Amino acid sequence: MIHIEKGVKGIGYRVMETGFERHLRPISYPMPVPNTLNPLPYSLSPIASFLPKILFYPHIMTCDAMKLSSGLVLALDVTDRSRALDVAARVAPHIDAVKVGYPLVLSCGTGIIGELAKSSYVLCDFKVADIPNTNRLIASEAFKAGAKGIICHAFPGRDSIAAVVEEAKKHGGDVLVVTEMSHPGALDFMAPKAEQMARLASDSNVSGIIAPATRPERVKALRAIVGDMLIISPGVGAQGGTASRAISAGADAIIVGRSLYEAPDPAEAASMFSSEIAEARNAFRDKGGKGS
Ligand code: O7E
């Protein structure tokens, strides 16, 4: 859960609470907004200057982001139910969420979402990318099955994202929006539009975006657009990205699949990723970065 705590002299804290920790990040309060939206200097009139933020950037007030502790998300792309449950149980102490996508759901059915949800935050990676009505139906089924978050694409546009967000709100769930993907083919069409998609995500009351760990410089560029929103980065390990570079570029968490579920000891691998993330966060924080 994220909320803003008022401080003194215009400095407040963005507070992210997990089951175990409270991460505080200093911010200016109220958050500065572009002058065109905010005719009054915020030091003169905190309430008046905060109003445009609520009106134009409602996600600051309402996002119910996934709780991050280790910063590690397991991509559970296996197709065998007992293996899936076994890997999830082994890595559970080291992860914040299990990402479930088509490979697992098509092989095991949506019941697997509920099974995993008994012990983990389940993020449904259905990369929802359809017209608003279909998006709403997909999101509804995912949340009814036990998901706490869902991933959608940005490219179908504002109304399609809004439909997912509306459905997520009914269930108190998160929406994460894909901006630029991690594979080389993303450079064909997605990368040139990623900034625009990140801006759209920023305006859409979502919890965060997905940005590529394989291109940390792009994580950094997209962070500059989305501000405090969550950035979760896949592409670590098997695709060549590293946890430390992604976190140092401004990612809040990383998504790892094969390097965890194919590891001889998934728990040990998860523990190593989690230590690497912690070290990178400390170094990033020392340099004045977020280090969530
Ligand atoms: O390469 P792996 O095995 O570590 O798996 C990476 C996972 O992240 C896999 O489930 C893949 O579908 C997903 N992913 C990417 O690899 N790149 C992306 O750009 C986006 C995703 C993804 O999960 O998108 C939604 C979060």
PDB file of C-alpha atoms and ligand atoms in Angstrom:
ATOM      1  CA  MET A   1       0.000   0.000   0.000  1.00  0.00           C
ATOM      2  CA  ILE A   2       1.358   3.404  -0.902  1.00  0.00           C
ATOM      3  CA  HIS A   3       0.331   6.681   0.649  1.00  0.00           C
ATOM      4  CA  ILE A   4       1.752  10.153   1.027  1.00  0.00           C
ATOM      5  CA  GLU A   5       2.586  11.444   4.509  1.00  0.00           C
ATOM      6  CA  LYS A   6       2.751  15.157   5.066  1.00  0.00           C
ATOM      7  CA  GLY A   7       5.994  16.499   6.468  1.00  0.00           C
ATOM      8  CA  VAL A   8       7.197  19.988   7.240  1.00  0.00           C
ATOM      9  CA  LYS A   9       8.362  22.787   4.982  1.00  0.00           C
ATOM     10  CA  GLY A  10       6.984  21.159   1.865  1.00  0.00           C
ATOM     11  CA  ILE A  11       8.831  17.884   2.401  1.00  0.00           C
ATOM     12  CA  GLY A  12       6.788  14.750   2.907  1.00  0.00           C
ATOM     13  CA  TYR A  13       7.222  11.045   2.460  1.00  0.00           C
ATOM     14  CA  ARG A  14       5.973   8.519  -0.007  1.00  0.00           C
ATOM     15  CA  VAL A  15       5.327   5.582   2.284  1.00  0.00           C
ATOM     16  CA  MET A  16       5.220   2.076   0.931  1.00  0.00           C
ATOM     17  CA  GLU A  17       4.096  -0.440   3.523  1.00  0.00           C
ATOM     18  CA  THR A  18       4.714  -4.128   3.190  1.00  0.00           C
ATOM     19  CA  GLY A  19       3.748  -6.794   5.672  1.00  0.00           C
ATOM     20  CA  PHE A  20       7.157  -6.400   7.287  1.00  0.00           C
ATOM     21  CA  GLU A  21       8.589  -3.019   6.421  1.00  0.00           C
ATOM     22  CA  ARG A  22       7.826   0.621   5.806  1.00  0.00           C
ATOM     23  CA  HIS A  23       9.842   2.183   2.992  1.00  0.00           C
ATOM     24  CA  LEU A  24       9.989   5.951   3.223  1.00  0.00           C
ATOM     25  CA  ARG A  25      11.037   8.070   0.345  1.00  0.00           C
ATOM     26  CA  PRO A  26      11.283  11.832   0.753  1.00  0.00           C
ATOM     27  CA  ILE A  27       9.229  13.829  -1.727  1.00  0.00           C
ATOM     28  CA  SER A  28       8.260  17.439  -2.018  1.00  0.00           C
ATOM     29  CA  TYR A  29       4.736  17.823  -0.688  1.00  0.00           C
ATOM     30  CA  PRO A  30       2.421  18.657  -2.279  1.00  0.00           C
ATOM     31  CA  MET A  31       4.025  17.183  -5.380  1.00  0.00           C
ATOM     32  CA  PRO A  32       4.936  19.993  -7.781  1.00  0.00           C
ATOM     33  CA  VAL A  33       2.705  20.069 -10.832  1.00  0.00           C
ATOM     34  CA  PRO A  34       3.266  21.855 -14.116  1.00  0.00           C
ATOM     35  CA  ASN A  35       2.623  25.574 -13.773  1.00  0.00           C
ATOM     36  CA  THR A  36      -0.076  25.511 -16.395  1.00  0.00           C
ATOM     37  CA  LEU A  37      -2.084  23.248 -14.122  1.00  0.00           C
ATOM     38  CA  ASN A  38      -1.073  24.923 -10.925  1.00  0.00           C
ATOM     39  CA  PRO A  39      -1.314  28.659 -10.980  1.00  0.00           C
ATOM     40  CA  LEU A  40      -0.555  29.022  -7.248  1.00  0.00           C
ATOM     41  CA  PRO A  41       2.938  28.404  -5.875  1.00  0.00           C
ATOM     42  CA  TYR A  42       2.562  25.316  -3.723  1.00  0.00           C
ATOM     43  CA  SER A  43       4.392  26.856  -0.797  1.00  0.00           C
ATOM     44  CA  LEU A  44       1.640  29.493  -0.652  1.00  0.00           C
ATOM     45  CA  SER A  45      -1.369  27.293  -0.839  1.00  0.00           C
ATOM     46  CA  PRO A  46      -0.873  23.589  -0.220  1.00  0.00           C
ATOM     47  CA  ILE A  47      -4.510  22.623  -0.620  1.00  0.00           C
ATOM     48  CA  ALA A  48      -5.095  24.728  -3.712  1.00  0.00           C
ATOM     49  CA  SER A  49      -1.932  23.489  -5.311  1.00  0.00           C
ATOM     50  CA  PHE A  50      -2.622  19.862  -4.442  1.00  0.00           C
ATOM     51  CA  LEU A  51      -6.055  19.948  -6.059  1.00  0.00           C
ATOM     52  CA  PRO A  52      -4.769  19.857  -9.637  1.00  0.00           C
ATOM     53  CA  LYS A  53      -2.637  16.869  -8.659  1.00  0.00           C
ATOM     54  CA  ILE A  54      -5.725  15.001  -7.497  1.00  0.00           C
ATOM     55  CA  LEU A  55      -7.653  16.029 -10.587  1.00  0.00           C
ATOM     56  CA  PHE A  56      -4.971  15.389 -13.151  1.00  0.00           C
ATOM     57  CA  TYR A  57      -2.851  12.708 -11.467  1.00  0.00           C
ATOM     58  CA  PRO A  58      -5.387  10.705  -9.453  1.00  0.00           C
ATOM     59  CA  HIS A  59      -3.118   7.628  -9.256  1.00  0.00           C
ATOM     60  CA  ILE A  60      -1.013   9.504  -6.691  1.00  0.00           C
ATOM     61  CA  MET A  61      -3.969   9.330  -4.348  1.00  0.00           C
ATOM     62  CA  THR A  62      -5.580   6.080  -5.266  1.00  0.00           C
ATOM     63  CA  CYS A  63      -3.031   3.518  -6.440  1.00  0.00           C
ATOM     64  CA  ASP A  64      -3.093   0.363  -4.384  1.00  0.00           C
ATOM     65  CA  ALA A  65       0.270  -0.935  -5.502  1.00  0.00           C
ATOM     66  CA  MET A  66       1.545  -4.419  -4.857  1.00  0.00           C
ATOM     67  CA  LYS A  67       3.598  -4.716  -1.700  1.00  0.00           C
ATOM     68  CA  LEU A  68       7.288  -4.912  -2.380  1.00  0.00           C
ATOM     69  CA  SER A  69       9.836  -6.281  -0.016  1.00  0.00           C
ATOM     70  CA  SER A  70      12.523  -8.339  -1.740  1.00  0.00           C
ATOM     71  CA  GLY A  71      11.799  -6.826  -5.157  1.00  0.00           C
ATOM     72  CA  LEU A  72      11.745 -10.247  -6.793  1.00  0.00           C
ATOM     73  CA  VAL A  73       8.826 -11.579  -8.849  1.00  0.00           C
ATOM     74  CA  LEU A  74       8.788 -15.206  -9.976  1.00  0.00           C
ATOM     75  CA  ALA A  75       7.639 -15.764 -13.571  1.00  0.00           C
ATOM     76  CA  LEU A  76       6.131 -19.213 -13.208  1.00  0.00           C
ATOM     77  CA  ASP A  77       6.203 -20.285 -16.856  1.00  0.00           C
ATOM     78  CA  VAL A  78       6.031 -24.002 -16.270  1.00  0.00           C
ATOM     79  CA  THR A  79       3.286 -26.246 -17.588  1.00  0.00           C
ATOM     80  CA  ASP A  80       3.065 -28.865 -14.869  1.00  0.00           C
ATOM     81  CA  ARG A  81       0.831 -28.181 -11.877  1.00  0.00           C
ATOM     82  CA  SER A  82       2.858 -29.984  -9.234  1.00  0.00           C
ATOM     83  CA  ARG A  83       6.126 -28.506 -10.454  1.00  0.00           C
ATOM     84  CA  ALA A  84       4.536 -25.054 -10.420  1.00  0.00           C
ATOM     85  CA  LEU A  85       3.341 -25.457  -6.828  1.00  0.00           C
ATOM     86  CA  ASP A  86       6.672 -26.935  -5.771  1.00  0.00           C
ATOM     87  CA  VAL A  87       8.767 -24.098  -7.260  1.00  0.00           C
ATOM     88  CA  ALA A  88       6.398 -21.459  -5.864  1.00  0.00           C
ATOM     89  CA  ALA A  89       6.628 -22.983  -2.376  1.00  0.00           C
ATOM     90  CA  ARG A  90      10.431 -23.187  -2.491  1.00  0.00           C
ATOM     91  CA  VAL A  91      10.996 -19.592  -3.508  1.00  0.00           C
ATOM     92  CA  ALA A  92       8.133 -18.154  -1.439  1.00  0.00           C
ATOM     93  CA  PRO A  93      10.324 -16.680   1.346  1.00  0.00           C
ATOM     94  CA  HIS A  94      12.293 -14.661  -1.212  1.00  0.00           C
ATOM     95  CA  ILE A  95       9.655 -13.278  -3.553  1.00  0.00           C
ATOM     96  CA  ASP A  96       6.967 -10.590  -3.539  1.00  0.00           C
ATOM     97  CA  ALA A  97       4.715 -12.104  -6.183  1.00  0.00           C
ATOM     98  CA  VAL A  98       4.178 -14.979  -8.561  1.00  0.00           C
ATOM     99  CA  LYS A  99       3.534 -13.984 -12.148  1.00  0.00           C
ATOM    100  CA  VAL A 100       1.207 -16.433 -13.856  1.00  0.00           C
ATOM    101  CA  GLY A 101       0.847 -16.359 -17.615  1.00  0.00           C
ATOM    102  CA  TYR A 102      -0.588 -18.352 -20.469  1.00  0.00           C
ATOM    103  CA  PRO A 103       1.795 -21.349 -20.295  1.00  0.00           C
ATOM    104  CA  LEU A 104       0.637 -22.259 -16.786  1.00  0.00           C
ATOM    105  CA  VAL A 105      -3.023 -21.294 -17.087  1.00  0.00           C
ATOM    106  CA  LEU A 106      -3.525 -22.983 -20.456  1.00  0.00           C
ATOM    107  CA  SER A 107      -1.992 -26.180 -19.167  1.00  0.00           C
ATOM    108  CA  CYS A 108      -3.532 -26.260 -15.690  1.00  0.00           C
ATOM    109  CA  GLY A 109      -6.651 -24.105 -15.906  1.00  0.00           C
ATOM    110  CA  THR A 110      -7.486 -20.931 -14.008  1.00  0.00           C
ATOM    111  CA  GLY A 111      -7.824 -22.961 -10.783  1.00  0.00           C
ATOM    112  CA  ILE A 112      -4.051 -22.719 -10.440  1.00  0.00           C
ATOM    113  CA  ILE A 113      -4.415 -18.976  -9.805  1.00  0.00           C
ATOM    114  CA  GLY A 114      -6.519 -19.653  -6.718  1.00  0.00           C
ATOM    115  CA  GLU A 115      -4.161 -22.373  -5.517  1.00  0.00           C
ATOM    116  CA  LEU A 116      -1.138 -20.092  -5.742  1.00  0.00           C
ATOM    117  CA  ALA A 117      -3.104 -17.194  -4.282  1.00  0.00           C
ATOM    118  CA  LYS A 118      -3.455 -19.085  -0.982  1.00  0.00           C
ATOM    119  CA  SER A 119       0.170 -18.281  -0.212  1.00  0.00           C
ATOM    120  CA  SER A 120       1.301 -15.618  -2.708  1.00  0.00           C
ATOM    121  CA  TYR A 121       0.320 -12.420  -4.403  1.00  0.00           C
ATOM    122  CA  VAL A 122      -0.609 -13.601  -7.906  1.00  0.00           C
ATOM    123  CA  LEU A 123       0.029 -11.256 -10.792  1.00  0.00           C
ATOM    124  CA  CYS A 124      -1.843 -12.419 -13.873  1.00  0.00           C
ATOM    125  CA  ASP A 125       0.248 -11.805 -16.939  1.00  0.00           C
ATOM    126  CA  PHE A 126      -2.409 -12.047 -19.620  1.00  0.00           C
ATOM    127  CA  LYS A 127      -0.962  -9.007 -21.416  1.00  0.00           C
ATOM    128  CA  VAL A 128      -4.516  -7.911 -21.974  1.00  0.00           C
ATOM    129  CA  ALA A 129      -4.732  -6.116 -25.328  1.00  0.00           C
ATOM    130  CA  ASP A 130      -8.259  -5.940 -26.646  1.00  0.00           C
ATOM    131  CA  ILE A 131     -11.272  -3.658 -26.924  1.00  0.00           C
ATOM    132  CA  PRO A 132     -12.510  -2.303 -23.580  1.00  0.00           C
ATOM    133  CA  ASN A 133     -15.366  -4.781 -23.173  1.00  0.00           C
ATOM    134  CA  THR A 134     -13.183  -7.819 -23.782  1.00  0.00           C
ATOM    135  CA  ASN A 135     -10.467  -6.395 -21.537  1.00  0.00           C
ATOM    136  CA  ARG A 136     -13.027  -5.947 -18.771  1.00  0.00           C
ATOM    137  CA  LEU A 137     -14.219  -9.553 -19.124  1.00  0.00           C
ATOM    138  CA  ILE A 138     -10.663 -10.926 -19.040  1.00  0.00           C
ATOM    139  CA  ALA A 139      -9.734  -8.836 -16.011  1.00  0.00           C
ATOM    140  CA  SER A 140     -12.911  -9.839 -14.212  1.00  0.00           C
ATOM    141  CA  GLU A 141     -12.189 -13.548 -14.681  1.00  0.00           C
ATOM    142  CA  ALA A 142      -8.574 -13.124 -13.539  1.00  0.00           C
ATOM    143  CA  PHE A 143      -9.572 -11.313 -10.338  1.00  0.00           C
ATOM    144  CA  LYS A 144     -12.431 -13.734  -9.645  1.00  0.00           C
ATOM    145  CA  ALA A 145      -9.921 -16.572  -9.962  1.00  0.00           C
ATOM    146  CA  GLY A 146      -7.795 -15.025  -7.200  1.00  0.00           C
ATOM    147  CA  ALA A 147      -5.362 -12.669  -8.931  1.00  0.00           C
ATOM    148  CA  LYS A 148      -4.336  -9.548  -7.052  1.00  0.00           C
ATOM    149  CA  GLY A 149      -2.846  -7.824 -10.072  1.00  0.00           C
ATOM    150  CA  ILE A 150      -3.101  -7.953 -13.835  1.00  0.00           C
ATOM    151  CA  ILE A 151      -0.859  -6.906 -16.693  1.00  0.00           C
ATOM    152  CA  CYS A 152      -2.210  -5.183 -19.763  1.00  0.00           C
ATOM    153  CA  HIS A 153      -0.718  -3.692 -22.888  1.00  0.00           C
ATOM    154  CA  ALA A 154      -0.769   0.049 -23.494  1.00  0.00           C
ATOM    155  CA  PHE A 155      -0.984   0.023 -27.280  1.00  0.00           C
ATOM    156  CA  PRO A 156      -4.741  -0.668 -27.585  1.00  0.00           C
ATOM    157  CA  GLY A 157      -5.165   2.774 -26.045  1.00  0.00           C
ATOM    158  CA  ARG A 158      -6.616   4.783 -23.206  1.00  0.00           C
ATOM    159  CA  ASP A 159     -10.122   3.295 -23.145  1.00  0.00           C
ATOM    160  CA  SER A 160      -8.813  -0.267 -23.177  1.00  0.00           C
ATOM    161  CA  ILE A 161      -6.553   0.412 -20.186  1.00  0.00           C
ATOM    162  CA  ALA A 162      -9.392   2.227 -18.414  1.00  0.00           C
ATOM    163  CA  ALA A 163     -11.603  -0.848 -18.694  1.00  0.00           C
ATOM    164  CA  VAL A 164      -8.969  -2.967 -16.941  1.00  0.00           C
ATOM    165  CA  VAL A 165      -8.450  -0.311 -14.274  1.00  0.00           C
ATOM    166  CA  GLU A 166     -12.172  -0.072 -13.618  1.00  0.00           C
ATOM    167  CA  GLU A 167     -12.445  -3.812 -13.144  1.00  0.00           C
ATOM    168  CA  ALA A 168      -9.319  -3.914 -10.973  1.00  0.00           C
ATOM    169  CA  LYS A 169     -10.775  -1.235  -8.705  1.00  0.00           C
ATOM    170  CA  LYS A 170     -13.801  -3.417  -7.987  1.00  0.00           C
ATOM    171  CA  HIS A 171     -11.443  -6.079  -6.653  1.00  0.00           C
ATOM    172  CA  GLY A 172      -8.876  -3.782  -5.038  1.00  0.00           C
ATOM    173  CA  GLY A 173      -6.279  -5.071  -7.500  1.00  0.00           C
ATOM    174  CA  ASP A 174      -3.318  -3.609  -9.332  1.00  0.00           C
ATOM    175  CA  VAL A 175      -2.876  -2.937 -13.008  1.00  0.00           C
ATOM    176  CA  LEU A 176       0.582  -2.900 -14.561  1.00  0.00           C
ATOM    177  CA  VAL A 177       1.024  -1.645 -18.080  1.00  0.00           C
ATOM    178  CA  VAL A 178       3.620  -2.937 -20.542  1.00  0.00           C
ATOM    179  CA  THR A 179       5.553  -0.124 -22.190  1.00  0.00           C
ATOM    180  CA  GLU A 180       8.636  -1.568 -23.882  1.00  0.00           C
ATOM    181  CA  MET A 181       9.307  -5.285 -23.861  1.00  0.00           C
ATOM    182  CA  SER A 182      12.654  -6.901 -23.129  1.00  0.00           C
ATOM    183  CA  HIS A 183      13.278  -8.929 -26.283  1.00  0.00           C
ATOM    184  CA  PRO A 184      15.110  -7.560 -29.361  1.00  0.00           C
ATOM    185  CA  GLY A 185      11.915  -7.458 -31.436  1.00  0.00           C
ATOM    186  CA  ALA A 186      10.550  -4.776 -29.113  1.00  0.00           C
ATOM    187  CA  LEU A 187      12.835  -2.354 -30.912  1.00  0.00           C
ATOM    188  CA  ASP A 188      10.729  -2.747 -34.088  1.00  0.00           C
ATOM    189  CA  PHE A 189       7.529  -1.108 -32.885  1.00  0.00           C
ATOM    190  CA  MET A 190       7.381  -0.743 -29.110  1.00  0.00           C
ATOM    191  CA  ALA A 191      10.553   1.152 -28.246  1.00  0.00           C
ATOM    192  CA  PRO A 192       9.812   4.177 -30.445  1.00  0.00           C
ATOM    193  CA  LYS A 193       6.409   4.539 -28.748  1.00  0.00           C
ATOM    194  CA  ALA A 194       7.390   3.516 -25.230  1.00  0.00           C
ATOM    195  CA  GLU A 195       7.593   7.041 -23.828  1.00  0.00           C
ATOM    196  CA  GLN A 196       4.097   7.776 -25.111  1.00  0.00           C
ATOM    197  CA  MET A 197       2.827   4.540 -23.624  1.00  0.00           C
ATOM    198  CA  ALA A 198       4.470   5.368 -20.285  1.00  0.00           C
ATOM    199  CA  ARG A 199       2.751   8.770 -20.323  1.00  0.00           C
ATOM    200  CA  LEU A 200      -0.564   7.103 -21.030  1.00  0.00           C
ATOM    201  CA  ALA A 201       0.033   4.677 -18.156  1.00  0.00           C
ATOM    202  CA  SER A 202       0.856   7.612 -15.896  1.00  0.00           C
ATOM    203  CA  ASP A 203      -2.489   9.196 -16.707  1.00  0.00           C
ATOM    204  CA  SER A 204      -4.465   5.993 -16.322  1.00  0.00           C
ATOM    205  CA  ASN A 205      -4.570   5.418 -12.563  1.00  0.00           C
ATOM    206  CA  VAL A 206      -2.496   2.243 -12.771  1.00  0.00           C
ATOM    207  CA  SER A 207      -0.016   0.968 -10.197  1.00  0.00           C
ATOM    208  CA  GLY A 208       2.972   0.779 -12.486  1.00  0.00           C
ATOM    209  CA  ILE A 209       4.648  -0.163 -15.712  1.00  0.00           C
ATOM    210  CA  ILE A 210       6.767  -2.958 -17.114  1.00  0.00           C
ATOM    211  CA  ALA A 211      10.118  -1.884 -18.590  1.00  0.00           C
ATOM    212  CA  PRO A 212      13.023  -3.949 -19.936  1.00  0.00           C
ATOM    213  CA  ALA A 213      15.881  -5.055 -17.670  1.00  0.00           C
ATOM    214  CA  THR A 214      17.745  -5.934 -20.864  1.00  0.00           C
ATOM    215  CA  ARG A 215      18.014  -2.206 -21.648  1.00  0.00           C
ATOM    216  CA  PRO A 216      18.574  -0.440 -18.317  1.00  0.00           C
ATOM    217  CA  GLU A 217      18.979   2.909 -20.049  1.00  0.00           C
ATOM    218  CA  ARG A 218      15.360   2.558 -21.145  1.00  0.00           C
ATOM    219  CA  VAL A 219      14.280   1.854 -17.565  1.00  0.00           C
ATOM    220  CA  LYS A 220      15.976   5.106 -16.612  1.00  0.00           C
ATOM    221  CA  ALA A 221      14.275   7.037 -19.410  1.00  0.00           C
ATOM    222  CA  LEU A 222      10.856   5.632 -18.553  1.00  0.00           C
ATOM    223  CA  ARG A 223      11.386   6.316 -14.835  1.00  0.00           C
ATOM    224  CA  ALA A 224      11.810   9.979 -15.722  1.00  0.00           C
ATOM    225  CA  ILE A 225       8.319   9.889 -17.214  1.00  0.00           C
ATOM    226  CA  VAL A 226       6.382   7.860 -14.661  1.00  0.00           C
ATOM    227  CA  GLY A 227       7.815   9.414 -11.492  1.00  0.00           C
ATOM    228  CA  ASP A 228       6.891   7.408  -8.409  1.00  0.00           C
ATOM    229  CA  MET A 229       4.903   4.683 -10.119  1.00  0.00           C
ATOM    230  CA  LEU A 230       6.155   1.124  -9.807  1.00  0.00           C
ATOM    231  CA  ILE A 231       8.539  -0.130 -12.461  1.00  0.00           C
ATOM    232  CA  ILE A 232       8.907  -3.877 -12.712  1.00  0.00           C
ATOM    233  CA  SER A 233      11.537  -5.221 -15.072  1.00  0.00           C
ATOM    234  CA  PRO A 234      11.700  -8.609 -16.782  1.00  0.00           C
ATOM    235  CA  GLY A 235      14.644  -9.907 -18.804  1.00  0.00           C
ATOM    236  CA  VAL A 236      17.045 -10.756 -15.978  1.00  0.00           C
ATOM    237  CA  GLY A 237      19.134 -13.908 -16.270  1.00  0.00           C
ATOM    238  CA  ALA A 238      18.111 -15.944 -19.314  1.00  0.00           C
ATOM    239  CA  GLN A 239      17.600 -12.837 -21.467  1.00  0.00           C
ATOM    240  CA  GLY A 240      20.894 -11.242 -20.427  1.00  0.00           C
ATOM    241  CA  GLY A 241      19.793  -8.457 -18.080  1.00  0.00           C
ATOM    242  CA  THR A 242      21.072  -8.234 -14.515  1.00  0.00           C
ATOM    243  CA  ALA A 243      19.189  -7.432 -11.343  1.00  0.00           C
ATOM    244  CA  SER A 244      21.698  -4.833 -10.205  1.00  0.00           C
ATOM    245  CA  ARG A 245      21.677  -2.895 -13.478  1.00  0.00           C
ATOM    246  CA  ALA A 246      17.883  -2.860 -13.610  1.00  0.00           C
ATOM    247  CA  ILE A 247      17.573  -1.660 -10.008  1.00  0.00           C
ATOM    248  CA  SER A 248      20.353   0.902 -10.463  1.00  0.00           C
ATOM    249  CA  ALA A 249      18.467   2.240 -13.477  1.00  0.00           C
ATOM    250  CA  GLY A 250      15.402   2.814 -11.302  1.00  0.00           C
ATOM    251  CA  ALA A 251      13.384  -0.418 -11.352  1.00  0.00           C
ATOM    252  CA  ASP A 252      11.518  -1.268  -8.137  1.00  0.00           C
ATOM    253  CA  ALA A 253      11.464  -4.988  -8.771  1.00  0.00           C
ATOM    254  CA  ILE A 254      12.575  -7.568 -11.298  1.00  0.00           C
ATOM    255  CA  ILE A 255      10.781 -10.506 -12.879  1.00  0.00           C
ATOM    256  CA  VAL A 256      12.751 -13.737 -13.205  1.00  0.00           C
ATOM    257  CA  GLY A 257      11.587 -16.964 -14.802  1.00  0.00           C
ATOM    258  CA  ARG A 258      14.009 -19.571 -16.122  1.00  0.00           C
ATOM    259  CA  SER A 259      16.900 -18.568 -13.868  1.00  0.00           C
ATOM    260  CA  LEU A 260      14.670 -19.489 -10.927  1.00  0.00           C
ATOM    261  CA  TYR A 261      12.502 -22.402 -12.000  1.00  0.00           C
ATOM    262  CA  GLU A 262      15.282 -24.112 -13.959  1.00  0.00           C
ATOM    263  CA  ALA A 263      17.883 -23.596 -11.235  1.00  0.00           C
ATOM    264  CA  PRO A 264      19.098 -26.757  -9.475  1.00  0.00           C
ATOM    265  CA  ASP A 265      18.033 -25.094  -6.220  1.00  0.00           C
ATOM    266  CA  PRO A 266      15.339 -22.452  -6.917  1.00  0.00           C
ATOM    267  CA  ALA A 267      15.332 -21.264  -3.292  1.00  0.00           C
ATOM    268  CA  GLU A 268      19.069 -20.638  -3.331  1.00  0.00           C
ATOM    269  CA  ALA A 269      18.828 -18.842  -6.689  1.00  0.00           C
ATOM    270  CA  ALA A 270      15.991 -16.673  -5.362  1.00  0.00           C
ATOM    271  CA  SER A 271      17.977 -15.852  -2.253  1.00  0.00           C
ATOM    272  CA  MET A 272      20.920 -14.756  -4.415  1.00  0.00           C
ATOM    273  CA  PHE A 273      18.741 -12.517  -6.591  1.00  0.00           C
ATOM    274  CA  SER A 274      17.172 -11.030  -3.516  1.00  0.00           C
ATOM    275  CA  SER A 275      20.619 -10.214  -2.020  1.00  0.00           C
ATOM    276  CA  GLU A 276      21.728  -8.670  -5.302  1.00  0.00           C
ATOM    277  CA  ILE A 277      18.600  -6.492  -5.358  1.00  0.00           C
ATOM    278  CA  ALA A 278      19.165  -5.400  -1.752  1.00  0.00           C
ATOM    279  CA  GLU A 279      22.768  -4.420  -2.488  1.00  0.00           C
ATOM    280  CA  ALA A 280      21.794  -2.536  -5.637  1.00  0.00           C
ATOM    281  CA  ARG A 281      19.037  -0.709  -3.757  1.00  0.00           C
ATOM    282  CA  ASN A 282      21.467   0.387  -1.059  1.00  0.00           C
ATOM    283  CA  ALA A 283      23.978   1.626  -3.614  1.00  0.00           C
ATOM    284  CA  PHE A 284      21.225   3.392  -5.569  1.00  0.00           C
ATOM    285  CA  ARG A 285      19.860   5.007  -2.397  1.00  0.00           C
ATOM    286  CA  ASP A 286      23.354   6.187  -1.440  1.00  0.00           C
ATOM    287  CA  LYS A 287      23.512   7.956  -4.795  1.00  0.00           C
ATOM    288  CA  GLY A 288      20.197   9.678  -4.071  1.00  0.00           C
ATOM    289  CA  GLY A 289      18.007   7.296  -6.052  1.00  0.00           C
ATOM    290  CA  LYS A 290      14.767   5.664  -5.010  1.00  0.00           C
ATOM    291  CA  GLY A 291      16.052   2.293  -3.811  1.00  0.00           C
ATOM    292  CA  SER A 292      12.549   1.169  -2.848  1.00  0.00           C
TER     293      SER A 292
HETATM  294  O1  O7E B   1      13.238 -14.836 -19.458  1.00  0.00           O
HETATM  295  P1  O7E B   1      12.657 -15.406 -18.219  1.00  0.00           P
HETATM  296  O2  O7E B   1      12.582 -16.881 -18.230  1.00  0.00           O
HETATM  297  O3  O7E B   1      13.291 -14.853 -16.979  1.00  0.00           O
HETATM  298  O4  O7E B   1      11.111 -14.971 -18.177  1.00  0.00           O
HETATM  299  C1  O7E B   1      10.733 -13.650 -18.258  1.00  0.00           C
HETATM  300  C2  O7E B   1       9.264 -13.516 -18.008  1.00  0.00           C
HETATM  301  O5  O7E B   1       8.916 -12.148 -18.136  1.00  0.00           O
HETATM  302  C3  O7E B   1       8.388 -14.274 -18.983  1.00  0.00           C
HETATM  303  O6  O7E B   1       7.228 -14.681 -18.287  1.00  0.00           O
HETATM  304  C4  O7E B   1       8.012 -13.248 -20.008  1.00  0.00           C
HETATM  305  O7  O7E B   1       6.755 -13.508 -20.583  1.00  0.00           O
HETATM  306  C5  O7E B   1       7.959 -11.995 -19.177  1.00  0.00           C
HETATM  307  N1  O7E B   1       8.259 -10.749 -19.894  1.00  0.00           N
HETATM  308  C6  O7E B   1       9.446 -10.593 -20.572  1.00  0.00           C
HETATM  309  O8  O7E B   1      10.303 -11.455 -20.569  1.00  0.00           O
HETATM  310  N2  O7E B   1       9.658  -9.427 -21.257  1.00  0.00           N
HETATM  311  C7  O7E B   1       8.776  -8.411 -21.288  1.00  0.00           C
HETATM  312  O9  O7E B   1       9.036  -7.400 -21.892  1.00  0.00           O
HETATM  313  C8  O7E B   1       7.590  -8.546 -20.579  1.00  0.00           C
HETATM  314  C9  O7E B   1       7.372  -9.701 -19.845  1.00  0.00           C
HETATM  315  C10 O7E B   1       6.257  -9.710 -18.991  1.00  0.00           C
HETATM  316  O10 O7E B   1       6.164 -10.391 -18.020  1.00  0.00           O
HETATM  317  O11 O7E B   1       5.340  -8.813 -19.296  1.00  0.00           O
HETATM  318  C11 O7E B   1       4.444  -8.545 -18.382  1.00  0.00           C
HETATM  319  C12 O7E B   1       5.097  -8.314 -17.074  1.00  0.00           C
END
